[in-house]
Short mmCIF file of N, CA, C and O in Angstrom, two decimals:
data_model
loop_
_atom_site.label_atom_id
_atom_site.label_comp_id
_atom_site.label_asym_id
_atom_site.label_seq_id
_atom_site.Cartn_x
_atom_site.Cartn_y
_atom_site.Cartn_z
N UNK T 25 -5.44 11.83 -1.47
CA UNK T 25 -5.14 13.22 -1.70
C UNK T 25 -3.84 13.63 -0.99
O UNK T 25 -3.05 14.37 -1.55
N UNK T 26 -3.66 13.13 0.26
CA UNK T 26 -2.43 13.44 0.98
C UNK T 26 -1.20 12.95 0.21
O UNK T 26 -0.17 13.62 0.20
N UNK T 27 -1.33 11.78 -0.40
CA UNK T 27 -0.21 11.21 -1.13
C UNK T 27 0.16 12.07 -2.33
O UNK T 27 1.34 12.26 -2.62
N UNK T 28 -0.83 12.60 -3.04
CA UNK T 28 -0.55 13.44 -4.21
C UNK T 28 0.17 14.73 -3.81
O UNK T 28 1.11 15.15 -4.48
N UNK T 29 -0.26 15.33 -2.72
CA UNK T 29 0.40 16.54 -2.23
C UNK T 29 1.84 16.21 -1.81
O UNK T 29 2.77 16.95 -2.13
N UNK T 30 2.00 15.09 -1.11
CA UNK T 30 3.32 14.67 -0.68
C UNK T 30 4.22 14.38 -1.88
O UNK T 30 5.38 14.80 -1.91
N UNK T 31 3.70 13.68 -2.88
CA UNK T 31 4.49 13.35 -4.07
C UNK T 31 4.90 14.62 -4.82
O UNK T 31 6.04 14.72 -5.28
N UNK T 32 3.99 15.57 -4.94
CA UNK T 32 4.33 16.83 -5.61
C UNK T 32 5.40 17.59 -4.83
O UNK T 32 6.34 18.13 -5.43
N UNK T 33 5.30 17.61 -3.51
CA UNK T 33 6.30 18.30 -2.69
C UNK T 33 7.66 17.63 -2.81
O UNK T 33 8.69 18.31 -2.90
N UNK T 34 7.68 16.30 -2.84
CA UNK T 34 8.95 15.57 -2.99
C UNK T 34 9.56 15.85 -4.35
O UNK T 34 10.77 16.05 -4.48
N UNK T 35 8.74 15.87 -5.39
CA UNK T 35 9.24 16.12 -6.74
C UNK T 35 9.87 17.51 -6.83
O UNK T 35 10.97 17.67 -7.37
N UNK T 36 9.19 18.51 -6.30
CA UNK T 36 9.71 19.88 -6.33
C UNK T 36 11.00 19.98 -5.50
O UNK T 36 11.99 20.58 -5.94
N UNK T 37 11.00 19.37 -4.32
CA UNK T 37 12.19 19.41 -3.46
C UNK T 37 13.37 18.71 -4.13
O UNK T 37 14.50 19.21 -4.08
N UNK T 38 13.14 17.58 -4.76
CA UNK T 38 14.21 16.86 -5.45
C UNK T 38 14.77 17.69 -6.60
O UNK T 38 15.99 17.73 -6.80
N UNK T 39 13.90 18.34 -7.33
CA UNK T 39 14.34 19.20 -8.44
C UNK T 39 15.21 20.34 -7.95
O UNK T 39 16.29 20.61 -8.49
N UNK T 40 14.76 21.02 -6.89
CA UNK T 40 15.51 22.15 -6.33
C UNK T 40 16.84 21.67 -5.75
O UNK T 40 17.89 22.29 -5.96
N UNK T 41 16.82 20.54 -5.03
CA UNK T 41 18.05 20.01 -4.44
C UNK T 41 19.05 19.58 -5.52
O UNK T 41 20.26 19.77 -5.36
N UNK T 42 18.56 18.99 -6.60
CA UNK T 42 19.46 18.60 -7.69
C UNK T 42 20.14 19.82 -8.29
O UNK T 42 21.35 19.82 -8.54
N UNK T 43 19.37 20.87 -8.52
CA UNK T 43 19.95 22.11 -9.05
C UNK T 43 21.00 22.67 -8.10
O UNK T 43 22.06 23.13 -8.53
N UNK T 44 20.72 22.62 -6.80
CA UNK T 44 21.67 23.13 -5.80
C UNK T 44 22.95 22.29 -5.78
O UNK T 44 24.05 22.84 -5.73
N UNK T 45 22.81 20.97 -5.84
CA UNK T 45 23.99 20.10 -5.84
C UNK T 45 24.82 20.35 -7.10
O UNK T 45 26.05 20.41 -7.04
N UNK T 46 24.16 20.48 -8.23
CA UNK T 46 24.88 20.76 -9.48
C UNK T 46 25.65 22.09 -9.38
O UNK T 46 26.79 22.19 -9.85
N UNK T 47 25.05 23.08 -8.77
CA UNK T 47 25.70 24.39 -8.67
C UNK T 47 26.84 24.37 -7.66
O UNK T 47 27.93 24.87 -7.94
N UNK T 48 26.60 23.80 -6.47
CA UNK T 48 27.61 23.80 -5.42
C UNK T 48 28.84 22.98 -5.81
O UNK T 48 29.98 23.40 -5.61
N UNK T 49 28.62 21.79 -6.39
CA UNK T 49 29.72 20.90 -6.74
C UNK T 49 30.16 21.02 -8.20
O UNK T 49 30.99 20.25 -8.65
N UNK T 50 29.59 21.98 -8.91
CA UNK T 50 29.93 22.23 -10.32
C UNK T 50 29.84 20.95 -11.17
O UNK T 50 30.79 20.58 -11.87
N UNK T 51 28.68 20.31 -11.09
CA UNK T 51 28.42 19.11 -11.89
C UNK T 51 27.68 19.54 -13.14
O UNK T 51 26.55 20.04 -13.06
N UNK T 52 28.29 19.37 -14.32
CA UNK T 52 27.62 19.83 -15.54
C UNK T 52 26.44 18.93 -15.91
O UNK T 52 26.42 17.75 -15.57
N UNK T 53 25.49 19.51 -16.59
CA UNK T 53 24.34 18.75 -17.04
C UNK T 53 24.72 18.00 -18.31
O UNK T 53 25.38 18.54 -19.19
N UNK T 54 24.31 16.75 -18.39
CA UNK T 54 24.63 15.93 -19.56
C UNK T 54 23.64 16.20 -20.69
O UNK T 54 22.47 16.45 -20.45
N UNK T 55 24.13 16.06 -21.88
CA UNK T 55 23.27 16.19 -23.06
C UNK T 55 22.67 14.83 -23.39
O UNK T 55 23.25 13.80 -23.10
N UNK T 56 21.50 14.85 -23.99
CA UNK T 56 20.92 13.60 -24.49
C UNK T 56 19.89 13.00 -23.57
O UNK T 56 19.12 13.69 -22.91
N UNK T 57 19.92 11.67 -23.55
CA UNK T 57 18.91 10.89 -22.84
C UNK T 57 18.94 11.11 -21.33
O UNK T 57 19.78 11.82 -20.81
N UNK T 58 18.03 10.42 -20.67
CA UNK T 58 17.92 10.51 -19.23
C UNK T 58 19.20 10.06 -18.54
O UNK T 58 19.69 10.72 -17.63
N UNK T 59 19.74 8.93 -18.97
CA UNK T 59 20.99 8.45 -18.37
C UNK T 59 21.85 7.80 -19.43
O UNK T 59 21.35 7.08 -20.29
N UNK T 60 23.14 8.02 -19.36
CA UNK T 60 24.10 7.47 -20.31
C UNK T 60 25.10 6.62 -19.52
O UNK T 60 25.72 7.10 -18.58
N UNK T 61 25.22 5.36 -19.91
CA UNK T 61 26.17 4.47 -19.26
C UNK T 61 27.60 4.87 -19.62
O UNK T 61 27.86 5.35 -20.71
N UNK T 62 28.52 4.60 -18.71
CA UNK T 62 29.93 4.93 -18.94
C UNK T 62 30.54 4.00 -19.98
O UNK T 62 31.24 4.44 -20.88
N UNK T 63 30.26 2.70 -19.84
CA UNK T 63 30.77 1.71 -20.80
C UNK T 63 29.87 0.47 -20.74
O UNK T 63 28.89 0.43 -20.00
N UNK T 64 30.21 -0.54 -21.52
CA UNK T 64 29.38 -1.75 -21.57
C UNK T 64 29.39 -2.53 -20.26
O UNK T 64 28.40 -3.13 -19.88
N UNK T 65 30.52 -2.53 -19.57
CA UNK T 65 30.59 -3.21 -18.27
C UNK T 65 29.63 -2.56 -17.29
O UNK T 65 28.95 -3.25 -16.52
N UNK T 66 29.55 -1.26 -17.32
CA UNK T 66 28.62 -0.53 -16.47
C UNK T 66 27.18 -0.91 -16.80
O UNK T 66 26.37 -1.17 -15.91
N UNK T 67 26.86 -0.97 -18.09
CA UNK T 67 25.51 -1.35 -18.51
C UNK T 67 25.16 -2.76 -18.01
O UNK T 67 24.10 -2.99 -17.43
N UNK T 68 26.08 -3.69 -18.21
CA UNK T 68 25.83 -5.07 -17.78
C UNK T 68 25.72 -5.18 -16.26
O UNK T 68 24.90 -5.95 -15.75
N UNK T 69 26.51 -4.42 -15.55
CA UNK T 69 26.44 -4.45 -14.09
C UNK T 69 25.10 -3.95 -13.60
O UNK T 69 24.47 -4.58 -12.73
N UNK T 70 24.63 -2.84 -14.13
CA UNK T 70 23.34 -2.31 -13.68
C UNK T 70 22.18 -3.24 -14.04
O UNK T 70 21.28 -3.45 -13.22
N UNK T 71 22.22 -3.81 -15.24
CA UNK T 71 21.15 -4.74 -15.61
C UNK T 71 21.22 -6.03 -14.79
O UNK T 71 20.19 -6.62 -14.47
N UNK T 72 22.40 -6.46 -14.43
CA UNK T 72 22.54 -7.64 -13.58
C UNK T 72 22.00 -7.40 -12.18
O UNK T 72 21.33 -8.25 -11.60
N UNK T 73 22.27 -6.21 -11.64
CA UNK T 73 21.73 -5.85 -10.33
C UNK T 73 20.21 -5.83 -10.39
O UNK T 73 19.53 -6.39 -9.52
N UNK T 74 19.65 -5.21 -11.42
CA UNK T 74 18.19 -5.14 -11.56
C UNK T 74 17.59 -6.53 -11.69
O UNK T 74 16.57 -6.85 -11.06
N UNK T 75 18.20 -7.39 -12.51
CA UNK T 75 17.70 -8.75 -12.68
C UNK T 75 17.79 -9.57 -11.40
O UNK T 75 16.87 -10.32 -11.05
N UNK T 76 18.89 -9.44 -10.68
CA UNK T 76 19.07 -10.19 -9.43
C UNK T 76 18.07 -9.74 -8.37
O UNK T 76 17.47 -10.57 -7.67
N UNK T 77 17.84 -8.45 -8.27
CA UNK T 77 16.88 -7.95 -7.28
C UNK T 77 15.46 -8.34 -7.66
O UNK T 77 14.66 -8.72 -6.80
N UNK T 78 15.13 -8.28 -8.95
CA UNK T 78 13.81 -8.69 -9.39
C UNK T 78 13.57 -10.17 -9.11
O UNK T 78 12.53 -10.56 -8.55
N UNK T 79 14.55 -11.01 -9.47
CA UNK T 79 14.44 -12.45 -9.21
C UNK T 79 14.38 -12.74 -7.71
O UNK T 79 13.58 -13.55 -7.27
N UNK T 80 15.23 -12.05 -6.96
CA UNK T 80 15.22 -12.23 -5.51
C UNK T 80 13.91 -11.79 -4.88
O UNK T 80 13.41 -12.41 -3.95
N UNK T 81 13.34 -10.70 -5.40
CA UNK T 81 12.06 -10.22 -4.88
C UNK T 81 10.94 -11.21 -5.13
O UNK T 81 10.09 -11.45 -4.26
N UNK T 82 10.92 -11.80 -6.31
CA UNK T 82 9.90 -12.82 -6.61
C UNK T 82 10.10 -14.04 -5.71
O UNK T 82 9.13 -14.58 -5.16
N UNK T 83 11.35 -14.47 -5.53
CA UNK T 83 11.63 -15.63 -4.69
C UNK T 83 11.23 -15.37 -3.24
O UNK T 83 10.60 -16.21 -2.59
N UNK T 84 11.57 -14.20 -2.72
CA UNK T 84 11.22 -13.87 -1.34
C UNK T 84 9.72 -13.78 -1.17
O UNK T 84 9.15 -14.29 -0.20
N UNK T 85 9.04 -13.14 -2.12
CA UNK T 85 7.58 -13.02 -2.03
C UNK T 85 6.90 -14.37 -2.14
O UNK T 85 5.86 -14.60 -1.51
N UNK T 86 7.46 -15.29 -2.91
CA UNK T 86 6.87 -16.60 -3.09
C UNK T 86 7.08 -17.50 -1.87
O UNK T 86 6.16 -18.14 -1.38
N UNK T 87 8.32 -17.56 -1.38
CA UNK T 87 8.63 -18.49 -0.28
C UNK T 87 8.37 -17.92 1.10
O UNK T 87 8.22 -18.67 2.05
N UNK T 88 8.33 -16.62 1.23
CA UNK T 88 8.12 -16.01 2.54
C UNK T 88 7.24 -14.78 2.37
O UNK T 88 7.72 -13.65 2.43
N UNK T 89 5.93 -14.97 2.18
CA UNK T 89 5.04 -13.85 1.85
C UNK T 89 4.90 -12.81 2.96
O UNK T 89 4.47 -11.70 2.71
N UNK T 90 5.30 -13.12 4.18
CA UNK T 90 5.17 -12.16 5.28
C UNK T 90 6.27 -11.12 5.32
O UNK T 90 6.17 -10.12 6.03
N UNK T 91 7.32 -11.30 4.53
CA UNK T 91 8.45 -10.38 4.54
C UNK T 91 8.11 -9.12 3.75
O UNK T 91 7.52 -9.20 2.67
N UNK T 92 8.49 -7.98 4.29
CA UNK T 92 8.27 -6.72 3.57
C UNK T 92 9.31 -6.58 2.46
O UNK T 92 10.50 -6.69 2.70
N UNK T 93 8.85 -6.32 1.27
CA UNK T 93 9.76 -6.13 0.15
C UNK T 93 10.37 -4.73 0.14
O UNK T 93 11.23 -4.42 -0.69
N UNK T 94 9.96 -3.93 1.10
CA UNK T 94 10.51 -2.59 1.23
C UNK T 94 12.02 -2.62 1.41
O UNK T 94 12.75 -1.82 0.83
N UNK T 95 12.51 -3.56 2.20
CA UNK T 95 13.95 -3.65 2.45
C UNK T 95 14.70 -4.08 1.20
O UNK T 95 15.84 -3.67 0.99
N UNK T 96 14.07 -4.87 0.37
CA UNK T 96 14.68 -5.25 -0.90
C UNK T 96 14.78 -4.03 -1.83
O UNK T 96 15.76 -3.88 -2.55
N UNK T 97 13.80 -3.18 -1.78
CA UNK T 97 13.82 -1.95 -2.58
C UNK T 97 14.96 -1.03 -2.13
O UNK T 97 15.67 -0.45 -2.96
N UNK T 98 15.16 -0.91 -0.84
CA UNK T 98 16.27 -0.10 -0.32
C UNK T 98 17.59 -0.71 -0.76
O UNK T 98 18.50 0.00 -1.21
N UNK T 99 17.73 -2.04 -0.65
CA UNK T 99 18.96 -2.70 -1.09
C UNK T 99 19.20 -2.48 -2.58
O UNK T 99 20.34 -2.27 -3.01
N UNK T 100 18.13 -2.52 -3.37
CA UNK T 100 18.25 -2.29 -4.81
C UNK T 100 18.82 -0.90 -5.10
O UNK T 100 19.77 -0.75 -5.88
N UNK T 101 18.24 0.13 -4.48
CA UNK T 101 18.74 1.48 -4.73
C UNK T 101 20.17 1.67 -4.23
O UNK T 101 20.97 2.33 -4.88
N UNK T 102 20.49 1.07 -3.08
CA UNK T 102 21.86 1.18 -2.57
C UNK T 102 22.85 0.52 -3.54
O UNK T 102 23.89 1.11 -3.87
N UNK T 103 22.53 -0.68 -3.99
CA UNK T 103 23.42 -1.38 -4.93
C UNK T 103 23.52 -0.65 -6.26
O UNK T 103 24.62 -0.45 -6.80
N UNK T 104 22.39 -0.28 -6.81
CA UNK T 104 22.37 0.35 -8.13
C UNK T 104 23.15 1.66 -8.16
O UNK T 104 24.02 1.86 -9.00
N UNK T 105 22.84 2.55 -7.23
CA UNK T 105 23.48 3.84 -7.24
C UNK T 105 24.93 3.79 -6.75
O UNK T 105 25.75 4.62 -7.14
N UNK T 106 25.26 2.82 -5.91
CA UNK T 106 26.66 2.64 -5.52
C UNK T 106 27.48 2.19 -6.73
O UNK T 106 28.58 2.71 -6.97
N UNK T 107 26.97 1.23 -7.48
CA UNK T 107 27.67 0.76 -8.69
C UNK T 107 27.77 1.89 -9.70
O UNK T 107 28.82 2.10 -10.32
N UNK T 108 26.69 2.64 -9.87
CA UNK T 108 26.69 3.76 -10.82
C UNK T 108 27.73 4.81 -10.43
O UNK T 108 28.52 5.27 -11.26
N UNK T 109 27.76 5.17 -9.15
CA UNK T 109 28.73 6.17 -8.68
C UNK T 109 30.15 5.65 -8.84
O UNK T 109 31.05 6.41 -9.22
N UNK T 110 30.36 4.36 -8.57
CA UNK T 110 31.70 3.79 -8.73
C UNK T 110 32.17 3.88 -10.17
O UNK T 110 33.29 4.32 -10.44
N UNK T 111 31.33 3.46 -11.12
CA UNK T 111 31.73 3.50 -12.52
C UNK T 111 31.95 4.93 -13.00
O UNK T 111 32.87 5.20 -13.77
N UNK T 112 31.09 5.85 -12.57
CA UNK T 112 31.29 7.25 -12.96
C UNK T 112 32.57 7.81 -12.36
O UNK T 112 33.29 8.56 -13.01
N UNK T 113 32.85 7.45 -11.11
CA UNK T 113 34.07 7.92 -10.47
C UNK T 113 35.30 7.31 -11.12
O UNK T 113 36.30 7.99 -11.35
N UNK T 114 35.24 6.04 -11.44
CA UNK T 114 36.40 5.33 -11.99
C UNK T 114 36.72 5.76 -13.42
O UNK T 114 37.89 5.93 -13.76
N UNK T 115 35.70 5.94 -14.26
CA UNK T 115 35.94 6.16 -15.68
C UNK T 115 35.67 7.57 -16.17
O UNK T 115 36.12 7.94 -17.25
N UNK T 116 34.89 8.35 -15.45
CA UNK T 116 34.60 9.73 -15.86
C UNK T 116 34.67 10.67 -14.66
O UNK T 116 33.75 11.43 -14.38
N UNK T 117 35.78 10.64 -13.97
CA UNK T 117 35.94 11.40 -12.74
C UNK T 117 35.81 12.90 -12.97
O UNK T 117 35.25 13.62 -12.16
N UNK T 118 36.30 13.38 -14.10
CA UNK T 118 36.28 14.83 -14.35
C UNK T 118 34.87 15.38 -14.55
O UNK T 118 34.64 16.56 -14.33
N UNK T 119 33.94 14.53 -14.95
CA UNK T 119 32.57 15.01 -15.16
C UNK T 119 31.84 15.24 -13.83
O UNK T 119 30.84 15.93 -13.80
N UNK T 120 32.32 14.63 -12.76
CA UNK T 120 31.78 14.78 -11.40
C UNK T 120 30.33 14.29 -11.28
O UNK T 120 29.61 14.67 -10.36
N UNK T 121 29.89 13.45 -12.21
CA UNK T 121 28.53 12.91 -12.15
C UNK T 121 28.33 11.97 -10.96
O UNK T 121 27.22 11.77 -10.49
N UNK T 122 29.41 11.39 -10.48
CA UNK T 122 29.32 10.47 -9.34
C UNK T 122 28.78 11.17 -8.10
O UNK T 122 28.11 10.56 -7.28
N UNK T 123 29.04 12.47 -7.98
CA UNK T 123 28.51 13.22 -6.84
C UNK T 123 26.99 13.25 -6.90
O UNK T 123 26.30 13.05 -5.90
N UNK T 124 26.46 13.46 -8.08
CA UNK T 124 25.01 13.49 -8.26
C UNK T 124 24.40 12.11 -8.02
O UNK T 124 23.32 12.00 -7.44
N UNK T 125 25.09 11.05 -8.44
CA UNK T 125 24.59 9.69 -8.20
C UNK T 125 24.55 9.38 -6.71
O UNK T 125 23.58 8.78 -6.22
N UNK T 126 25.59 9.77 -5.98
CA UNK T 126 25.60 9.54 -4.53
C UNK T 126 24.49 10.35 -3.85
O UNK T 126 23.81 9.85 -2.94
N UNK T 127 24.30 11.58 -4.30
CA UNK T 127 23.23 12.41 -3.74
C UNK T 127 21.86 11.78 -4.00
O UNK T 127 21.01 11.73 -3.12
N UNK T 128 21.66 11.29 -5.22
CA UNK T 128 20.38 10.66 -5.57
C UNK T 128 20.15 9.41 -4.72
O UNK T 128 19.03 9.17 -4.26
N UNK T 129 21.20 8.62 -4.50
CA UNK T 129 21.07 7.42 -3.67
C UNK T 129 20.65 7.80 -2.26
O UNK T 129 19.72 7.21 -1.69
N UNK T 130 21.30 8.78 -1.68
CA UNK T 130 20.97 9.21 -0.32
C UNK T 130 19.54 9.74 -0.26
O UNK T 130 18.79 9.43 0.66
N UNK T 131 19.15 10.51 -1.26
CA UNK T 131 17.79 11.06 -1.31
C UNK T 131 16.74 9.97 -1.41
O UNK T 131 15.75 9.97 -0.67
N UNK T 132 16.94 9.00 -2.31
CA UNK T 132 15.95 7.93 -2.49
C UNK T 132 15.84 7.03 -1.26
O UNK T 132 14.74 6.71 -0.82
N UNK T 133 16.97 6.63 -0.71
CA UNK T 133 16.94 5.76 0.47
C UNK T 133 16.34 6.51 1.65
O UNK T 133 15.52 5.96 2.40
N UNK T 134 16.70 7.77 1.81
CA UNK T 134 16.12 8.56 2.89
C UNK T 134 14.62 8.74 2.72
O UNK T 134 13.86 8.63 3.68
N UNK T 135 14.20 8.98 1.50
CA UNK T 135 12.77 9.14 1.23
C UNK T 135 12.01 7.84 1.51
O UNK T 135 10.93 7.86 2.12
N UNK T 136 12.57 6.72 1.08
CA UNK T 136 11.91 5.44 1.36
C UNK T 136 11.83 5.17 2.86
O UNK T 136 10.82 4.66 3.35
N UNK T 137 12.89 5.51 3.58
CA UNK T 137 12.86 5.30 5.02
C UNK T 137 11.81 6.19 5.67
O UNK T 137 11.06 5.74 6.54
N UNK T 138 11.71 7.44 5.23
CA UNK T 138 10.71 8.36 5.80
C UNK T 138 9.30 7.89 5.49
O UNK T 138 8.42 7.92 6.35
N UNK T 139 9.07 7.45 4.26
CA UNK T 139 7.74 6.97 3.88
C UNK T 139 7.34 5.73 4.67
O UNK T 139 6.20 5.59 5.09
N UNK T 140 8.29 4.83 4.88
CA UNK T 140 7.97 3.61 5.61
C UNK T 140 7.92 3.84 7.12
O UNK T 140 7.24 3.10 7.82
N UNK T 141 8.58 4.84 7.62
CA UNK T 141 8.64 5.08 9.06
C UNK T 141 7.67 6.17 9.49
O UNK T 141 6.47 5.95 9.64
N UNK T 142 8.18 7.38 9.68
CA UNK T 142 7.38 8.47 10.26
C UNK T 142 6.17 8.87 9.44
O UNK T 142 5.16 9.31 9.99
N UNK T 143 6.23 8.72 8.11
CA UNK T 143 5.10 9.17 7.28
C UNK T 143 4.34 8.01 6.65
O UNK T 143 3.73 8.16 5.60
N UNK T 144 4.31 6.88 7.29
CA UNK T 144 3.62 5.72 6.74
C UNK T 144 2.12 5.95 6.61
O UNK T 144 1.47 5.33 5.77
N UNK T 145 1.56 6.84 7.39
CA UNK T 145 0.12 7.10 7.33
C UNK T 145 -0.31 7.69 5.98
O UNK T 145 -1.47 7.59 5.61
N UNK T 146 0.60 8.29 5.25
CA UNK T 146 0.25 8.89 3.95
C UNK T 146 -0.15 7.81 2.95
O UNK T 146 -1.04 8.03 2.12
N UNK T 147 0.46 6.66 3.02
CA UNK T 147 0.17 5.60 2.08
C UNK T 147 -1.09 4.82 2.43
O UNK T 147 -1.55 4.00 1.65
N UNK T 148 -1.65 5.04 3.59
CA UNK T 148 -2.84 4.29 4.00
C UNK T 148 -4.10 4.97 3.60
O UNK T 148 -4.22 6.08 3.32
#
């Protein structure tokens, strides 16, 4: 029950913070799907990162089962959103979407750190 309340609070906070970031930094909302890649290189880069992290996670879990995969998840979000922000900054700088990608990366990594650290009791 604690986890459901926490998840709902995080969802609402993320929604409000996203709206605030969009307003403060004047980041327009995109039309269409959930996410649109900048170009094919961007698509291949993100899928390569996802595949490498997935393969690495299986390898780490198989050969060293005592290791927490939590750190691999943090590395995944850092790599994914850093690459996403770079491509958005490099090829669509005027849309300012890279600001939102950097904000999302900081929010996700911070949330994972909080869940694994000070609020670990919620998951138990």
